[in-house]
Amino acid sequence: MCTNIVYEWLKTLQLPQYAESFVDNGYDDLEVCKQIGDPDLDAIGVAVPHHRRRIHEAVRRLKEADETAAGLYFTLE
């Protein structure tokens, strides 16, 4: 399997075993991963409750990082 951002993300969550299933189900980009919900985790095959919580928490952090970045503005003069 090739290394991609989703694999690296899952590796940091200590869940790299799901990387192939994520990619096979179309979750090959973190932007797409931000939309993951319980039905998606079911389809991907994440059944362990602790793993599901870890992924949900990581998705929440990804969304919060986007909101923080969206609030930053600068101008070039």
mmCIF file with all atom_site columns, C-alpha atoms in Angstrom:
data_model
loop_
_atom_site.group_PDB
_atom_site.id
_atom_site.type_symbol
_atom_site.label_atom_id
_atom_site.label_alt_id
_atom_site.label_comp_id
_atom_site.label_asym_id
_atom_site.label_entity_id
_atom_site.label_seq_id
_atom_site.pdbx_PDB_ins_code
_atom_site.Cartn_x
_atom_site.Cartn_y
_atom_site.Cartn_z
_atom_site.occupancy
_atom_site.B_iso_or_equiv
_atom_site.pdbx_formal_charge
_atom_site.auth_seq_id
_atom_site.auth_comp_id
_atom_site.auth_asym_id
_atom_site.auth_atom_id
_atom_site.pdbx_PDB_model_num
ATOM 1  C CA . MET A 1 1  ? 0.000   0.000  0.000  1.00 0.00 ? 1  MET A CA 1
ATOM 2  C CA . CYS A 1 2  ? 1.309   3.445  -0.836 1.00 0.00 ? 2  CYS A CA 1
ATOM 3  C CA . THR A 1 3  ? 1.845   5.973  1.905  1.00 0.00 ? 3  THR A CA 1
ATOM 4  C CA . ASN A 1 4  ? -0.582  8.862  1.903  1.00 0.00 ? 4  ASN A CA 1
ATOM 5  C CA . ILE A 1 5  ? -1.847  11.526 4.276  1.00 0.00 ? 5  ILE A CA 1
ATOM 6  C CA . VAL A 1 6  ? -4.682  9.361  5.599  1.00 0.00 ? 6  VAL A CA 1
ATOM 7  C CA . TYR A 1 7  ? -2.245  6.560  6.407  1.00 0.00 ? 7  TYR A CA 1
ATOM 8  C CA . GLU A 1 8  ? 0.012   9.031  8.234  1.00 0.00 ? 8  GLU A CA 1
ATOM 9  C CA . TRP A 1 9  ? -2.983  10.467 10.096 1.00 0.00 ? 9  TRP A CA 1
ATOM 10 C CA . LEU A 1 10 ? -4.164  7.013  11.163 1.00 0.00 ? 10 LEU A CA 1
ATOM 11 C CA . LYS A 1 11 ? -0.613  6.121  12.147 1.00 0.00 ? 11 LYS A CA 1
ATOM 12 C CA . THR A 1 12 ? -0.491  9.094  14.522 1.00 0.00 ? 12 THR A CA 1
ATOM 13 C CA . LEU A 1 13 ? -3.766  7.821  16.016 1.00 0.00 ? 13 LEU A CA 1
ATOM 14 C CA . GLN A 1 14 ? -2.128  4.389  16.400 1.00 0.00 ? 14 GLN A CA 1
ATOM 15 C CA . LEU A 1 15 ? -4.750  2.958  14.051 1.00 0.00 ? 15 LEU A CA 1
ATOM 16 C CA . PRO A 1 16 ? -2.822  2.247  10.823 1.00 0.00 ? 16 PRO A CA 1
ATOM 17 C CA . GLN A 1 17 ? -4.591  -1.098 10.438 1.00 0.00 ? 17 GLN A CA 1
ATOM 18 C CA . TYR A 1 18 ? -7.613  0.787  9.030  1.00 0.00 ? 18 TYR A CA 1
ATOM 19 C CA . ALA A 1 19 ? -5.695  2.700  6.347  1.00 0.00 ? 19 ALA A CA 1
ATOM 20 C CA . GLU A 1 20 ? -6.433  0.299  3.504  1.00 0.00 ? 20 GLU A CA 1
ATOM 21 C CA . SER A 1 21 ? -10.140 0.179  4.389  1.00 0.00 ? 21 SER A CA 1
ATOM 22 C CA . PHE A 1 22 ? -10.296 3.977  4.560  1.00 0.00 ? 22 PHE A CA 1
ATOM 23 C CA . VAL A 1 23 ? -8.769  4.325  1.089  1.00 0.00 ? 23 VAL A CA 1
ATOM 24 C CA . ASP A 1 24 ? -10.883 1.477  -0.339 1.00 0.00 ? 24 ASP A CA 1
ATOM 25 C CA . ASN A 1 25 ? -13.999 3.298  0.865  1.00 0.00 ? 25 ASN A CA 1
ATOM 26 C CA . GLY A 1 26 ? -12.976 6.626  -0.674 1.00 0.00 ? 26 GLY A CA 1
ATOM 27 C CA . TYR A 1 27 ? -11.442 8.263  2.408  1.00 0.00 ? 27 TYR A CA 1
ATOM 28 C CA . ASP A 1 28 ? -8.116  9.066  0.780  1.00 0.00 ? 28 ASP A CA 1
ATOM 29 C CA . ASP A 1 29 ? -7.910  12.714 1.816  1.00 0.00 ? 29 ASP A CA 1
ATOM 30 C CA . LEU A 1 30 ? -8.279  14.461 5.174  1.00 0.00 ? 30 LEU A CA 1
ATOM 31 C CA . GLU A 1 31 ? -10.945 16.774 3.747  1.00 0.00 ? 31 GLU A CA 1
ATOM 32 C CA . VAL A 1 32 ? -13.091 13.721 3.052  1.00 0.00 ? 32 VAL A CA 1
ATOM 33 C CA . CYS A 1 33 ? -12.238 12.241 6.460  1.00 0.00 ? 33 CYS A CA 1
ATOM 34 C CA . LYS A 1 34 ? -13.730 15.307 8.137  1.00 0.00 ? 34 LYS A CA 1
ATOM 35 C CA . GLN A 1 35 ? -17.155 14.042 7.035  1.00 0.00 ? 35 GLN A CA 1
ATOM 36 C CA . ILE A 1 36 ? -16.858 10.645 8.729  1.00 0.00 ? 36 ILE A CA 1
ATOM 37 C CA . GLY A 1 37 ? -19.763 9.576  10.890 1.00 0.00 ? 37 GLY A CA 1
ATOM 38 C CA . ASP A 1 38 ? -20.889 6.347  12.507 1.00 0.00 ? 38 ASP A CA 1
ATOM 39 C CA . PRO A 1 39 ? -22.352 4.848  9.288  1.00 0.00 ? 39 PRO A CA 1
ATOM 40 C CA . ASP A 1 40 ? -19.009 5.507  7.568  1.00 0.00 ? 40 ASP A CA 1
ATOM 41 C CA . LEU A 1 41 ? -17.076 3.788  10.355 1.00 0.00 ? 41 LEU A CA 1
ATOM 42 C CA . ASP A 1 42 ? -19.440 0.822  10.024 1.00 0.00 ? 42 ASP A CA 1
ATOM 43 C CA . ALA A 1 43 ? -18.724 0.634  6.276  1.00 0.00 ? 43 ALA A CA 1
ATOM 44 C CA . ILE A 1 44 ? -14.972 0.963  6.838  1.00 0.00 ? 44 ILE A CA 1
ATOM 45 C CA . GLY A 1 45 ? -15.075 -1.816 9.417  1.00 0.00 ? 45 GLY A CA 1
ATOM 46 C CA . VAL A 1 46 ? -14.134 0.104  12.566 1.00 0.00 ? 46 VAL A CA 1
ATOM 47 C CA . ALA A 1 47 ? -16.066 -1.903 15.163 1.00 0.00 ? 47 ALA A CA 1
ATOM 48 C CA . VAL A 1 48 ? -13.957 -1.402 18.301 1.00 0.00 ? 48 VAL A CA 1
ATOM 49 C CA . PRO A 1 49 ? -15.662 1.328  20.396 1.00 0.00 ? 49 PRO A CA 1
ATOM 50 C CA . HIS A 1 50 ? -12.360 2.794  21.618 1.00 0.00 ? 50 HIS A CA 1
ATOM 51 C CA . HIS A 1 51 ? -11.081 3.064  18.034 1.00 0.00 ? 51 HIS A CA 1
ATOM 52 C CA . ARG A 1 52 ? -14.311 4.749  16.937 1.00 0.00 ? 52 ARG A CA 1
ATOM 53 C CA . ARG A 1 53 ? -14.016 7.302  19.757 1.00 0.00 ? 53 ARG A CA 1
ATOM 54 C CA . ARG A 1 54 ? -10.396 7.983  18.848 1.00 0.00 ? 54 ARG A CA 1
ATOM 55 C CA . ILE A 1 55 ? -11.333 8.623  15.203 1.00 0.00 ? 55 ILE A CA 1
ATOM 56 C CA . HIS A 1 56 ? -14.304 10.833 16.141 1.00 0.00 ? 56 HIS A CA 1
ATOM 57 C CA . GLU A 1 57 ? -12.064 12.890 18.430 1.00 0.00 ? 57 GLU A CA 1
ATOM 58 C CA . ALA A 1 58 ? -9.438  13.253 15.689 1.00 0.00 ? 58 ALA A CA 1
ATOM 59 C CA . VAL A 1 59 ? -12.103 14.338 13.179 1.00 0.00 ? 59 VAL A CA 1
ATOM 60 C CA . ARG A 1 60 ? -13.313 16.948 15.675 1.00 0.00 ? 60 ARG A CA 1
ATOM 61 C CA . ARG A 1 61 ? -9.742  18.254 15.992 1.00 0.00 ? 61 ARG A CA 1
ATOM 62 C CA . LEU A 1 62 ? -9.395  18.443 12.190 1.00 0.00 ? 62 LEU A CA 1
ATOM 63 C CA . LYS A 1 63 ? -12.586 20.507 11.978 1.00 0.00 ? 63 LYS A CA 1
ATOM 64 C CA . GLU A 1 64 ? -11.461 22.796 14.808 1.00 0.00 ? 64 GLU A CA 1
ATOM 65 C CA . ALA A 1 65 ? -8.118  23.360 13.072 1.00 0.00 ? 65 ALA A CA 1
ATOM 66 C CA . ASP A 1 66 ? -10.028 24.461 9.959  1.00 0.00 ? 66 ASP A CA 1
ATOM 67 C CA . GLU A 1 67 ? -12.170 26.887 11.957 1.00 0.00 ? 67 GLU A CA 1
ATOM 68 C CA . THR A 1 68 ? -9.088  28.377 13.595 1.00 0.00 ? 68 THR A CA 1
ATOM 69 C CA . ALA A 1 69 ? -7.302  28.767 10.262 1.00 0.00 ? 69 ALA A CA 1
ATOM 70 C CA . ALA A 1 70 ? -10.407 30.330 8.677  1.00 0.00 ? 70 ALA A CA 1
ATOM 71 C CA . GLY A 1 71 ? -10.296 33.065 11.309 1.00 0.00 ? 71 GLY A CA 1
ATOM 72 C CA . LEU A 1 72 ? -6.777  34.173 10.380 1.00 0.00 ? 72 LEU A CA 1
ATOM 73 C CA . TYR A 1 73 ? -6.496  37.036 7.937  1.00 0.00 ? 73 TYR A CA 1
ATOM 74 C CA . PHE A 1 74 ? -3.591  39.090 6.721  1.00 0.00 ? 74 PHE A CA 1
ATOM 75 C CA . THR A 1 75 ? -3.023  41.641 4.013  1.00 0.00 ? 75 THR A CA 1
ATOM 76 C CA . LEU A 1 76 ? -0.030  42.405 1.895  1.00 0.00 ? 76 LEU A CA 1
ATOM 77 C CA . GLU A 1 77 ? 0.791   46.088 1.623  1.00 0.00 ? 77 GLU A CA 1
#
